[in-house]
Coordinates of C-alpha atoms and ligand atoms in Angstrom, one line a residue:
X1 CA 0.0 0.0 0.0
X2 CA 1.7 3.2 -0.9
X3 CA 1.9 6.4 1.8
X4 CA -1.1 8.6 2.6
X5 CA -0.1 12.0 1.1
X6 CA -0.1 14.5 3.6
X7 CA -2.0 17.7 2.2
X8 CA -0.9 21.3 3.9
X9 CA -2.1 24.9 2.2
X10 CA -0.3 28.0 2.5
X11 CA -0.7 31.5 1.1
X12 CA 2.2 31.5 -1.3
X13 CA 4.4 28.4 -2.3
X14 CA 7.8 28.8 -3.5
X15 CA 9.6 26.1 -5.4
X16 CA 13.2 26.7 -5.6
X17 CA 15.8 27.7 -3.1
X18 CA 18.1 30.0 -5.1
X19 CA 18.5 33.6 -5.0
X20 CA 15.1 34.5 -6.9
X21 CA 13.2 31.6 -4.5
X22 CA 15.0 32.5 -1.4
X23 CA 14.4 36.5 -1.9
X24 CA 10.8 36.0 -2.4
X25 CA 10.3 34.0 0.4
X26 CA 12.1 35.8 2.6
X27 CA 10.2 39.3 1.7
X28 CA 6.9 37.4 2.3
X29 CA 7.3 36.0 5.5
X30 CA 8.7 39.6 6.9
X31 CA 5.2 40.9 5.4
X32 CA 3.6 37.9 8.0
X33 CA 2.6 36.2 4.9
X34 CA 2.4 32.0 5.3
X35 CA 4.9 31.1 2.8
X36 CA 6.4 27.7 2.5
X37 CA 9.7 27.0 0.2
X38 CA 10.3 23.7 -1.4
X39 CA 14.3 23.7 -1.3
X40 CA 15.9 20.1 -3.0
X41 CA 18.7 19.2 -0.1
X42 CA 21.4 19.1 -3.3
X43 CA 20.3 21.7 -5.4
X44 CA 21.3 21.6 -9.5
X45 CA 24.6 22.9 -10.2
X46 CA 25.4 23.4 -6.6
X47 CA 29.9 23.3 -7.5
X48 CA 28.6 26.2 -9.7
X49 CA 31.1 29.5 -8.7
X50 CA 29.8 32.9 -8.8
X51 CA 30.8 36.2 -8.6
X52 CA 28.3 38.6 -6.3
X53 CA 28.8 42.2 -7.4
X54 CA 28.4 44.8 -4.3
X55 CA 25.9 46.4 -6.0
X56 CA 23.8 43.4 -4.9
X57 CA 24.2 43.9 -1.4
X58 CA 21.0 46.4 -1.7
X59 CA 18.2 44.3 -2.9
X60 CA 19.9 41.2 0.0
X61 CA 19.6 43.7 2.6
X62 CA 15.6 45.0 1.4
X63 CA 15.1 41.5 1.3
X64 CA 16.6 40.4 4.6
X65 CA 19.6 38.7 3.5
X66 CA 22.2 40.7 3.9
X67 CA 23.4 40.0 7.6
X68 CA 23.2 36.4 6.8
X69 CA 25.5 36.6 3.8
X70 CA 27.9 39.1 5.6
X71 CA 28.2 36.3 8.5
X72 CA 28.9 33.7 6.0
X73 CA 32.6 34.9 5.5
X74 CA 32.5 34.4 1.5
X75 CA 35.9 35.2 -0.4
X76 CA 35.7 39.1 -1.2
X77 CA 34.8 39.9 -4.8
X78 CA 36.9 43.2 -5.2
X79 CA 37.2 43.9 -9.1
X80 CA 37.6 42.6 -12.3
X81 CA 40.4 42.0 -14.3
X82 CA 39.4 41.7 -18.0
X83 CA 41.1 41.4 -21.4
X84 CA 38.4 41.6 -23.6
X85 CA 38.5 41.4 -27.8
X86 CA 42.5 41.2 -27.7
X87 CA 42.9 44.6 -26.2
X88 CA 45.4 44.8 -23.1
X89 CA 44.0 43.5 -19.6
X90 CA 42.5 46.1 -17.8
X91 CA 42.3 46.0 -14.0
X92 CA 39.2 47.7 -12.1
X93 CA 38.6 47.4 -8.7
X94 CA 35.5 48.2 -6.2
X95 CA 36.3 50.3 -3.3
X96 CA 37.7 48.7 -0.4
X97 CA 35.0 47.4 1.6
X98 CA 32.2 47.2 -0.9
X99 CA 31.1 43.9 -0.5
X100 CA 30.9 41.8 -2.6
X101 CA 31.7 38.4 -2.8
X102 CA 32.1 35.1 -4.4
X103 CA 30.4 31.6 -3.3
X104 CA 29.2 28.4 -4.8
X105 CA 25.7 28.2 -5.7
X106 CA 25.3 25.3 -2.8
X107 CA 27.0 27.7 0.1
X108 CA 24.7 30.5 -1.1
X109 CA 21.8 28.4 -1.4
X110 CA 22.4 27.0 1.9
X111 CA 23.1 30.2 3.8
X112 CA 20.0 31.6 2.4
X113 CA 17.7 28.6 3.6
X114 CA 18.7 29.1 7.0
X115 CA 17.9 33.0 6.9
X116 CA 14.4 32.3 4.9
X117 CA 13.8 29.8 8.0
X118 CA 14.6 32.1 10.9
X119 CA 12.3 34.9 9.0
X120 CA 9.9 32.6 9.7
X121 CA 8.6 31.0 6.2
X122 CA 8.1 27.1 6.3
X123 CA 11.3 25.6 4.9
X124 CA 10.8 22.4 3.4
X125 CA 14.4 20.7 2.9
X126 CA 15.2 17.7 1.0
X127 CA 11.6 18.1 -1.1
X128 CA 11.3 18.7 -4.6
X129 CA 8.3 19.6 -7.1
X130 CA 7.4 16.7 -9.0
X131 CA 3.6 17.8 -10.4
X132 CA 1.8 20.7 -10.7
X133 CA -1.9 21.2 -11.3
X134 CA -4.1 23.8 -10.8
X135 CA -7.8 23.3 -9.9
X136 CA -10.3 26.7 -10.1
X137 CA -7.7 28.6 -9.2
X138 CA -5.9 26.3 -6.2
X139 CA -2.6 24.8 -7.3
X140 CA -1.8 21.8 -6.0
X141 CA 1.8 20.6 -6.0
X142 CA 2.9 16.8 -5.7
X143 CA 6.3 17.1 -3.5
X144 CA 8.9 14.3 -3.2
X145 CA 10.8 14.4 0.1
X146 CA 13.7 12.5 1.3
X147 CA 12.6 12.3 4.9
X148 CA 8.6 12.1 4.9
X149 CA 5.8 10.3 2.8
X150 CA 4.4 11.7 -0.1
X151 CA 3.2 15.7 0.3
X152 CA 1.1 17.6 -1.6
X153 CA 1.4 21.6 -1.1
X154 CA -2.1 23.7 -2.1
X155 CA -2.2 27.8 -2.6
X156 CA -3.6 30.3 -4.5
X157 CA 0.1 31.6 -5.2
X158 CA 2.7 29.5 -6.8
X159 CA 5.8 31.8 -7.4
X160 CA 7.6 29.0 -9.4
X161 CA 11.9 30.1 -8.7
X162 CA 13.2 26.3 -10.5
X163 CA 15.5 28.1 -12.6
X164 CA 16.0 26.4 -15.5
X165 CA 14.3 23.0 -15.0
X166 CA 11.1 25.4 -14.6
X167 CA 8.7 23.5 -13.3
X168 CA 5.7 25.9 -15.0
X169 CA 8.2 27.9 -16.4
X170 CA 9.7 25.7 -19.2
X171 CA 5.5 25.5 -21.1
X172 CA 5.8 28.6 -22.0
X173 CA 10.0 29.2 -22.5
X174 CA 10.8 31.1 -25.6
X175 CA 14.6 29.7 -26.3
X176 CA 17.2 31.8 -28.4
X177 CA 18.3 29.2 -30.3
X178 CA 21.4 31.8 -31.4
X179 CA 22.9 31.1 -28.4
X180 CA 23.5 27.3 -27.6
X181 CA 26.3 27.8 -25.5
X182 CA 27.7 24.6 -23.0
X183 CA 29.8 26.0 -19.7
X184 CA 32.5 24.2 -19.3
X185 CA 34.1 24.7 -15.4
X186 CA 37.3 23.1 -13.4
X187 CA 39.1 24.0 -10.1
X188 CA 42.6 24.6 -9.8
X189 CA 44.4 24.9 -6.5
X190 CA 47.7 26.5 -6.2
X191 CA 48.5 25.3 -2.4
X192 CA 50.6 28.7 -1.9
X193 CA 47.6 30.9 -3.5
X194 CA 47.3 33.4 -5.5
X195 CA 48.6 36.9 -4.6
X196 CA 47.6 40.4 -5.8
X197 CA 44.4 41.3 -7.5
X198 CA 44.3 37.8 -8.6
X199 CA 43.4 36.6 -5.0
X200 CA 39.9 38.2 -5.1
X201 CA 39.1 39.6 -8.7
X202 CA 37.5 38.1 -11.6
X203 CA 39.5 37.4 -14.3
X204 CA 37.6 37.2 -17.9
X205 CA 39.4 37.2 -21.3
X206 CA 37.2 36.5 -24.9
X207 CA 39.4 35.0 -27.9
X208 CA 38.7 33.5 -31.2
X209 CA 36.0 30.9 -30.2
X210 CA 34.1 32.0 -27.0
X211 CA 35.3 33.8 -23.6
X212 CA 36.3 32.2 -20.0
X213 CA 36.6 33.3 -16.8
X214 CA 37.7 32.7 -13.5
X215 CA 37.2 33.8 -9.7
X216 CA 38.4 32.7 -6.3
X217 CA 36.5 30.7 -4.2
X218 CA 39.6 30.2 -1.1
X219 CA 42.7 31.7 -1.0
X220 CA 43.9 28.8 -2.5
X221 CA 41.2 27.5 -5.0
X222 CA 40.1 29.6 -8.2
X223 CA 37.1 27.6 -10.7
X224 CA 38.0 28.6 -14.4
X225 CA 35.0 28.1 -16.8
X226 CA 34.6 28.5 -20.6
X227 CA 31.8 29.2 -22.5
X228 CA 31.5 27.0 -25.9
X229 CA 29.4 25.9 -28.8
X230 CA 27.9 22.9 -27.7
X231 CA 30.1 19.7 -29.3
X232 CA 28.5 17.7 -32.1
X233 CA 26.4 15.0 -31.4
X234 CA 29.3 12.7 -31.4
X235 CA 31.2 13.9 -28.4
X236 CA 28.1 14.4 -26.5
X237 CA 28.1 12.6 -23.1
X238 CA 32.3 11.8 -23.3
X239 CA 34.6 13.6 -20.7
X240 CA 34.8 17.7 -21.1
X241 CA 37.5 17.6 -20.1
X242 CA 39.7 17.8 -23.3
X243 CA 37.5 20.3 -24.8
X244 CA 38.5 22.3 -22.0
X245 CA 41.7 22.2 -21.8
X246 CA 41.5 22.8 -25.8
X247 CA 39.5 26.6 -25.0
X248 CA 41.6 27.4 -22.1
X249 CA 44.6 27.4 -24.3
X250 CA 42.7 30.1 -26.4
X251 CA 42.8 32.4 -23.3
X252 CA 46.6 33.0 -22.6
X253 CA 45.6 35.5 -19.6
X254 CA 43.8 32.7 -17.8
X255 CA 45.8 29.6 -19.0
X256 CA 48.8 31.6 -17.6
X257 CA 46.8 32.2 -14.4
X258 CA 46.7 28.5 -13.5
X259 CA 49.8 27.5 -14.9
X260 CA 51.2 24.9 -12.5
X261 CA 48.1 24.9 -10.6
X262 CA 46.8 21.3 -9.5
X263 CA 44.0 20.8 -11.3
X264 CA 41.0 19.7 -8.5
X265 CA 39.3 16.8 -10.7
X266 CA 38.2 16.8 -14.3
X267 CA 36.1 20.1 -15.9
X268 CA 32.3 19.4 -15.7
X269 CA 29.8 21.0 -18.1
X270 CA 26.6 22.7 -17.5
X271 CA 24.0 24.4 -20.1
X272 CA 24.2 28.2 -20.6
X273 CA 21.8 29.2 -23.4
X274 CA 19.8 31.6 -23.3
X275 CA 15.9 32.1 -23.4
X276 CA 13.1 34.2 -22.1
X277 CA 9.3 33.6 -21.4
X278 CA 6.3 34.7 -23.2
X279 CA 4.5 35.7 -20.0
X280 CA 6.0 36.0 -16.8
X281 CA 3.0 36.2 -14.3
X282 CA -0.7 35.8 -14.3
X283 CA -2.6 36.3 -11.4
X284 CA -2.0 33.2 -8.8
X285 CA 1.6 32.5 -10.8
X286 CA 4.6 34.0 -11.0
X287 CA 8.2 33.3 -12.8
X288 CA 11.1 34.4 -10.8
X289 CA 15.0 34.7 -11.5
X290 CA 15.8 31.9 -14.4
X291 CA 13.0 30.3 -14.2
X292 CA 11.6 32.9 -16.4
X293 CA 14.6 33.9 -18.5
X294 CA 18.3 33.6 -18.6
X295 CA 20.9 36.3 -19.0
X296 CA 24.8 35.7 -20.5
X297 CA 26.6 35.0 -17.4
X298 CA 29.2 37.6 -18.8
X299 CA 27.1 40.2 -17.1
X300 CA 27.8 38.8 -13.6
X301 CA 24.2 39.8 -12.6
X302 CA 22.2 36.7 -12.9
X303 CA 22.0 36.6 -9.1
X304 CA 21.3 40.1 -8.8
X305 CA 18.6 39.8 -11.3
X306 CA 16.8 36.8 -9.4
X307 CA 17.0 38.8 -6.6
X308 CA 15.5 41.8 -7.6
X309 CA 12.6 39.3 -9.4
X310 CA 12.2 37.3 -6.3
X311 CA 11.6 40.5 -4.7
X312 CA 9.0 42.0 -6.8
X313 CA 7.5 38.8 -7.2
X314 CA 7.3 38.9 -3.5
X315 CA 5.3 42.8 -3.6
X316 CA 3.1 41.2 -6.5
X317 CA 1.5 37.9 -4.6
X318 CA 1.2 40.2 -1.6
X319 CA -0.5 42.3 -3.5
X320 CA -2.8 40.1 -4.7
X321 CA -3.5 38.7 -1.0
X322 CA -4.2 41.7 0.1
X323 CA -6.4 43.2 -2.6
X324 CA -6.9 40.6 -5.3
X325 CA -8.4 43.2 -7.6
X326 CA -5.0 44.4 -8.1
X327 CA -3.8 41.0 -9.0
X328 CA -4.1 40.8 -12.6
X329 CA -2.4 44.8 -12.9
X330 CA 0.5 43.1 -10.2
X331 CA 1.1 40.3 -12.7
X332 CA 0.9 43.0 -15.7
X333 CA 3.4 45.0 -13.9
X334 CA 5.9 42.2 -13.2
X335 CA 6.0 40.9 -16.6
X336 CA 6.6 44.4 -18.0
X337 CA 9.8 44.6 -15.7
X338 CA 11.5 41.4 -16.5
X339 CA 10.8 41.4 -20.0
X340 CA 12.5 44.8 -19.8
X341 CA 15.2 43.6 -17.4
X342 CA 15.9 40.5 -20.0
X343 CA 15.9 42.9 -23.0
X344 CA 18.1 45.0 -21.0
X345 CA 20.4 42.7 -20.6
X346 CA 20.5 41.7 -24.4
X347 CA 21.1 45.0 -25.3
X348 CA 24.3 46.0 -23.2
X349 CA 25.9 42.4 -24.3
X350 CA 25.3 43.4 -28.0
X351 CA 27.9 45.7 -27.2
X352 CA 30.8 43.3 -25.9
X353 CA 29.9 40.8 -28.1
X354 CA 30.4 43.0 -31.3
X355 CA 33.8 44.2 -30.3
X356 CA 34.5 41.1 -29.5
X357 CA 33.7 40.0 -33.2
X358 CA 35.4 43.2 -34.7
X359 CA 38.1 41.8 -33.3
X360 CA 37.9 37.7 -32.9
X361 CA 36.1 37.6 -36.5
X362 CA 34.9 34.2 -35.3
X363 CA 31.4 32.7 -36.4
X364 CA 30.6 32.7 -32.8
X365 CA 30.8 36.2 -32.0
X366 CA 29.1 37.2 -35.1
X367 CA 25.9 35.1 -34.7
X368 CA 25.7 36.1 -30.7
X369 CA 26.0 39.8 -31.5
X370 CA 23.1 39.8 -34.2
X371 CA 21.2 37.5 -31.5
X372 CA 21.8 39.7 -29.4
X373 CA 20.7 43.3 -31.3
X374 CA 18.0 41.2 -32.0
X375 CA 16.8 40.5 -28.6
X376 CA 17.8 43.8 -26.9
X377 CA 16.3 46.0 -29.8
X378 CA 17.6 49.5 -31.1
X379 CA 18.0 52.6 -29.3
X380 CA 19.9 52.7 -26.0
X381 CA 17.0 52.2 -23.4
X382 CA 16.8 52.1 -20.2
X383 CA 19.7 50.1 -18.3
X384 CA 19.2 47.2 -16.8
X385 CA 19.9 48.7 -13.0
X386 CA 17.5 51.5 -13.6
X387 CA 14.7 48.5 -14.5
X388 CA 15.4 46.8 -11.5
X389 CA 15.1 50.2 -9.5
X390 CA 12.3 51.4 -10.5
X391 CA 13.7 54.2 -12.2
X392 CA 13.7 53.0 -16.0
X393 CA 13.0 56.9 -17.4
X394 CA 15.7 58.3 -15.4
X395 CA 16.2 61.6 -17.1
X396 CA 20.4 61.8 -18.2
X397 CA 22.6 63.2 -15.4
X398 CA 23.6 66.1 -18.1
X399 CA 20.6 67.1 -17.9
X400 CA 19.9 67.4 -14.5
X401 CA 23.3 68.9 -13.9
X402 CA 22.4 71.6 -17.0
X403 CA 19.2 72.2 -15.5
X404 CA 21.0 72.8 -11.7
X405 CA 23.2 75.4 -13.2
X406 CA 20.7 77.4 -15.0
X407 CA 18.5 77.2 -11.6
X408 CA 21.6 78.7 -10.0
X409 CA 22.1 81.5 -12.3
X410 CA 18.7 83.2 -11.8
X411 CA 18.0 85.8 -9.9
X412 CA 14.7 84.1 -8.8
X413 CA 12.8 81.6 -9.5
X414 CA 9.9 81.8 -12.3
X415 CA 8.5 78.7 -12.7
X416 CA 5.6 77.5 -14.9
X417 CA 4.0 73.9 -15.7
X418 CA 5.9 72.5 -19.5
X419 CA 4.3 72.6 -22.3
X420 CA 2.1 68.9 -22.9
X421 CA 2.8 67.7 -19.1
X422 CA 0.1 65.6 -18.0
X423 CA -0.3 63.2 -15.4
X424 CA -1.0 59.5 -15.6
X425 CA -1.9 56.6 -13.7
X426 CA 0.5 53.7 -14.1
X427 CA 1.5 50.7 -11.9
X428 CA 4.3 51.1 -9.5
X429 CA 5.6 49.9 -6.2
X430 CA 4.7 51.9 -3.0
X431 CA 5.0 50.2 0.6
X432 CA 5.8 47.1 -0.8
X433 CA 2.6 47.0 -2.7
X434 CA 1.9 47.5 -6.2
X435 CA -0.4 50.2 -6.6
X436 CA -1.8 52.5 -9.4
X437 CA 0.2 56.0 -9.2
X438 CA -0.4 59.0 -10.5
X439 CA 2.6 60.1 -12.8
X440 CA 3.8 62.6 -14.6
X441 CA 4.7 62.2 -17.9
X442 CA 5.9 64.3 -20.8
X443 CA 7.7 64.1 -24.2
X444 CA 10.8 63.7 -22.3
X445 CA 9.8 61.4 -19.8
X446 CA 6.8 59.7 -21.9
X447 CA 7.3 56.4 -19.6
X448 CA 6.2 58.5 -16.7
X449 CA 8.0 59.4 -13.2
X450 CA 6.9 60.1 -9.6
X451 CA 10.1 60.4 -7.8
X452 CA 13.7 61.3 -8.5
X453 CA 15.7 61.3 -5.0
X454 CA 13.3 60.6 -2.7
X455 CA 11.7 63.8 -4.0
X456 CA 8.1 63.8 -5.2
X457 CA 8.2 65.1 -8.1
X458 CA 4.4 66.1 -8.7
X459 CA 4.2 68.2 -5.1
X460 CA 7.6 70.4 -6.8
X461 CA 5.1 70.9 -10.2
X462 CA 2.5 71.6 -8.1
X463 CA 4.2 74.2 -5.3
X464 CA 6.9 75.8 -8.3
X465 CA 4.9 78.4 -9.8
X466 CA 3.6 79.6 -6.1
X467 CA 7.1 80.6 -5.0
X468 CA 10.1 82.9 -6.6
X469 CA 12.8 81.9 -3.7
X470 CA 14.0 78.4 -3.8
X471 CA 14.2 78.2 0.0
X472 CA 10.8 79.3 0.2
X473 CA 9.8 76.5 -2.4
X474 CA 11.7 74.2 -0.7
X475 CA 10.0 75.2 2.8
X476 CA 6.7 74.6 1.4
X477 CA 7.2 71.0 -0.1
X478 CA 8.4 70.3 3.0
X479 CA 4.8 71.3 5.1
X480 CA 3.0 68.8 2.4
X481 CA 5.1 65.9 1.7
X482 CA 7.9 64.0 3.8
X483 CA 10.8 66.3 4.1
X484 CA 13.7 66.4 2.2
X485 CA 17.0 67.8 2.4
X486 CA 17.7 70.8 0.8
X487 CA 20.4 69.4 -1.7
X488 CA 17.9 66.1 -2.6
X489 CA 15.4 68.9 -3.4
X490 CA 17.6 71.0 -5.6
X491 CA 18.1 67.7 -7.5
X492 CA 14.7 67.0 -7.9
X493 CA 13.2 70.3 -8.6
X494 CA 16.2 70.5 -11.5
X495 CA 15.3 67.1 -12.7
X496 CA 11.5 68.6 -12.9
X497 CA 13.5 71.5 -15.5
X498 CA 15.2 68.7 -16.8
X499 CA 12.3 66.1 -18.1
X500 CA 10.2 69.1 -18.9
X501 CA 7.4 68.9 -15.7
X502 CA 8.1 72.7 -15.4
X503 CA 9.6 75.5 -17.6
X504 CA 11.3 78.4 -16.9
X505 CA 9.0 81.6 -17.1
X506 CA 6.2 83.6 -15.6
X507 CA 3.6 81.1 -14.5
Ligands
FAD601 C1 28.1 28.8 -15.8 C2 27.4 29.8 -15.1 C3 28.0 30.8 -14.4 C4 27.3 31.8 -13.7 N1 28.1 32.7 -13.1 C5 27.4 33.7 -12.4 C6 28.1 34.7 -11.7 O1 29.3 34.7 -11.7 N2 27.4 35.7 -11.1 C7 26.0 35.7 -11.2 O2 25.4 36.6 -10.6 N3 25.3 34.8 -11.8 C8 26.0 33.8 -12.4 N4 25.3 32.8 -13.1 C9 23.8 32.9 -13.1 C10 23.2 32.5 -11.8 O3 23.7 31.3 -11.4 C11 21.7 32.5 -11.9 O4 21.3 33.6 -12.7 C12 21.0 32.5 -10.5 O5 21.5 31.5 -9.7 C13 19.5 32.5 -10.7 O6 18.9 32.3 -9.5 P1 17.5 31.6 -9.4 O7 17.1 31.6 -8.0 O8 16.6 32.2 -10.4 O9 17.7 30.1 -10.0 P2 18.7 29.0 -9.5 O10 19.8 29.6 -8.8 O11 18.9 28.1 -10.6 O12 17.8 28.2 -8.4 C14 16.8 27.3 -8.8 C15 16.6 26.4 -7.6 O13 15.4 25.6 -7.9 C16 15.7 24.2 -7.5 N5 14.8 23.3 -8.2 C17 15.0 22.8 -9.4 N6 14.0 21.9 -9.7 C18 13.2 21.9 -8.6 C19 12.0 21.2 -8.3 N7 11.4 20.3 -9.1 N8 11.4 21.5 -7.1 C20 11.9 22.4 -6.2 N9 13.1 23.1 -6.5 C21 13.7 22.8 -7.7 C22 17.2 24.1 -7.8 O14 17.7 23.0 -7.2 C23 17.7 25.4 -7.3 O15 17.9 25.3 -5.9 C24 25.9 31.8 -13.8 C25 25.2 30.8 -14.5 C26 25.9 29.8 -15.2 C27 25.2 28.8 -15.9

């Protein structure tokens, strides 16, 4: 007779420990949400290194990973080292103290389950997703566990965070065929270590027929990996380890880093194309980090990214538990952001990857930098960081600064609403919730904007024509929104000059 299954239903399931699963869950149980996270106890890929840039260390601490991460004592990731499309190496470092790090995807994993546990969501180690089915609107998710009979998890949330198994995810994956691309990674250890920038940066180098890189994980220990065309069919399944050894020689900057290091074991490949979804949310489902599309590990962001998705998918389920008329415009909102975030992403490799093939001439530059204009589009965009901030029509620092100076330079201030300004209502994150905002917008800024340094934006092109002294402007926001300081308001009411909200002149 096989095991009873033991049923259990929680407001938001989350299959999928990594960063996208682990930042969701955490932001959900700190909102008192009951959130339960499947976590495999080996998760895939778990030897995988990567390289944490500081810049992350925001969206861990909003989330409430941060202290957990800085306990864990990961090597320091303090620069990068890079000799891209046959130009000399250039050396960049972060400023002392910044931050970041580098860990294997099983350490990370595993120092993030403990800190999604102690924020209180119900941690279910050793238990996988093996079946997913949704009945009038109730998922209901068939769970293998190492230690337990048979469980089956119900909720009106699924935030599905498998990466690229994708449970849901992979129905409605849109591949990029362009860029079949196999990872191909060994460890070296050099017992006496490795001195210099070398001991914590991240050394990358493209050539002829792909790009490697490599980044310490101990004093001691560095993981090299290369980034091929997949083999033939033919040498599908044999060793790597030739293959390997065949790119690294490509790379003279790496090759020469290792040289006479013992290699730890034989290289080990894992799949690095790339793809994207068709839909990333729906109300009652969400597709976080990879599981809903996957970025050129060249970026070093992917954990960032997942982070930064795990978190807004976070705001959107709360959102919809909290008002589920907003679901559906939550959803809309997310996948908005990450198809942005993915396009991006597409756009600023373009870049790399067609100096690289200026330079290389190699088939496989040429067809990943058309893949990848493709995929990002024309134009220059928004950046990726602004997407993931919120702030994707930031209006260009010249601009601001330009508009500063003029404010300077007059006597007083004569302020009037621009020409074709209008306000909008448009989805955006407030409290932790997705709400519907009212914007401004003009030809400059058609996307719309609310706030540019903690400045509201709408209260300066409301109050700016009432007042001809700055301080007296500045006074007045004050009294009717949260107070600023006087150089974040000079910012802001310049940035109104600069995207057109207001205009100089007589009111
Ligand atoms: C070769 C390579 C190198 C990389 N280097 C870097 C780097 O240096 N820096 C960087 O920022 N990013 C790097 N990345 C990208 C980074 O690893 C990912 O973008 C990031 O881990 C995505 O996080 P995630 O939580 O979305 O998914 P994942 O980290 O893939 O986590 C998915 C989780 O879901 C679990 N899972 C799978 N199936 C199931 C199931 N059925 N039930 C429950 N759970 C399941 C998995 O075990 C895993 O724990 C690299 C990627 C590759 C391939």
């Amino acid at each position: 007779m096989s095991d009873p299954v033991t049923v259990q239903t929680h407001e938001v399931v989350v299959l999928g420990g990594g960063p996208g699963g682990s930042a969701a869950a955490a932001l959900l149980a700190q909102l008192g949400r009951d959130v339960a996270l499947v976590h495999p106890s080996s998760p895939q890929g778990a030897a995988l290194a990567q390289s944490v840039p500081p810049s992350a260390r925001r969206l861990l601490a909003e989330v409430g990973l941060l202290d957990a991460v800085d306990r864990a004592g990961f090597r320091p990731n303090e620069g990068n080292t890079v000799r891209w499309a046959g130009g000399a190496p250039r050396s960049e470092s972060f400023p002392p103290g910044s931050g970041g790090f580098h860990a294997t995807r099983g350490d990370l994993e595993a120092v993030f389950s403990r800190a999604v546990e102690s924020l209180g969501a119900h941690v279910r180690r050793g238990t996988s997703a093996r079946s997913v089915e949704r009945f009038d609107g109730e998922w209901r998710i068939r769970c293998a566990s190492q230690d337990g009979g048979p469980l089956e998890l119900r909720t009106g949330w699924l935030l599905d965070a498998t990466g690229r198994t994708g449970v849901v995810a992979r129905h409605g994956r849109v591949p990029d065929r362009r860029t079949e691309t196999l990872a191909l990674l060994r460890r070296y250890r050099r017992p006496d270590g490795w001195d210099g920038a070398d001991a914590t940066h991240t050394v990358v180098e493209s050539h002829g027929e792909g790009w490697a890189w490599s980044l310490p994980l101990a004093p001691d220990v560095r993981c090299v990996t290369t980034m091929v065309d997949p083999p033939g069919a033919a040498a599908r399944g044999s060793d790597p380890t030739p293959l390997f050894e065949a790119h690294l020689a490509h790379a003279p900057l790496l090759a020469d880093l290792v040289a006479g290091a013992e290699p730890l074991g034989d290289a080990w490949a894992c799949p690095a194309s790339l793809y994207t979804s068709s839909r990333f949310a729906e109300a009652g489902l969400v597709l976080v980090g990879d599981a809903g599309s996957f970025i050129d590990p060249l970026s070093s962001y992917g954990v960032k990214k997942a982070l930064a998705s795990g978190w807004l998918a976070g705001v959107v389920a709360h959102t919809g538990l909290v008002d589920p008329g907003m679901a559906g415009v939550a959803a809309g909102f997310f996948h908005h952001r990450e198809e942005s975030v993915y396009r991006g992403y597409r756009r600023l490799s373009a870049r790399f990857f067609e100096e690289a093939a200026a330079a290389h001439g190699h088939r496989y530059w040429a067809s990943r930098a058309e893949a990848a204009r493709a995929a990002g589009g024309e134009g220059e965009g928004p950046t990726p960081e602004a997407i993931m901030d919120g702030t994707e029509w930031e209006i260009p620092e010249d601009a601001v600064r330009a508009a500063h100076r003029l404010l300077r330079e007059q006597p007083h201030l004569e302020a009037r609403a621009g020409a074709g300004v209008r306000v909008v209502e448009r989805p955006a994150v407030e409290g932790r919730r997705v709400v519907m905002q009212r914007q401004l917008a003009s030809a400059r800024a058609p996307g719309g904007v609310r706030f540019a340094t903690g400045v509201d934006l709408l209260v300066v092109t409301e109050q700016a024509p009432l007042h001809r002294e700055v301080p007296d402007l500045w006074h007045a926001y004050n009294r009717v929104a949260p107070p600023v300081g006087l150089p974040e308001f000079l910012t802001g009411l310049a940035t109104a000059f600069a995207a057109g909200f207001l205009e100089h002149g007589a009111p």
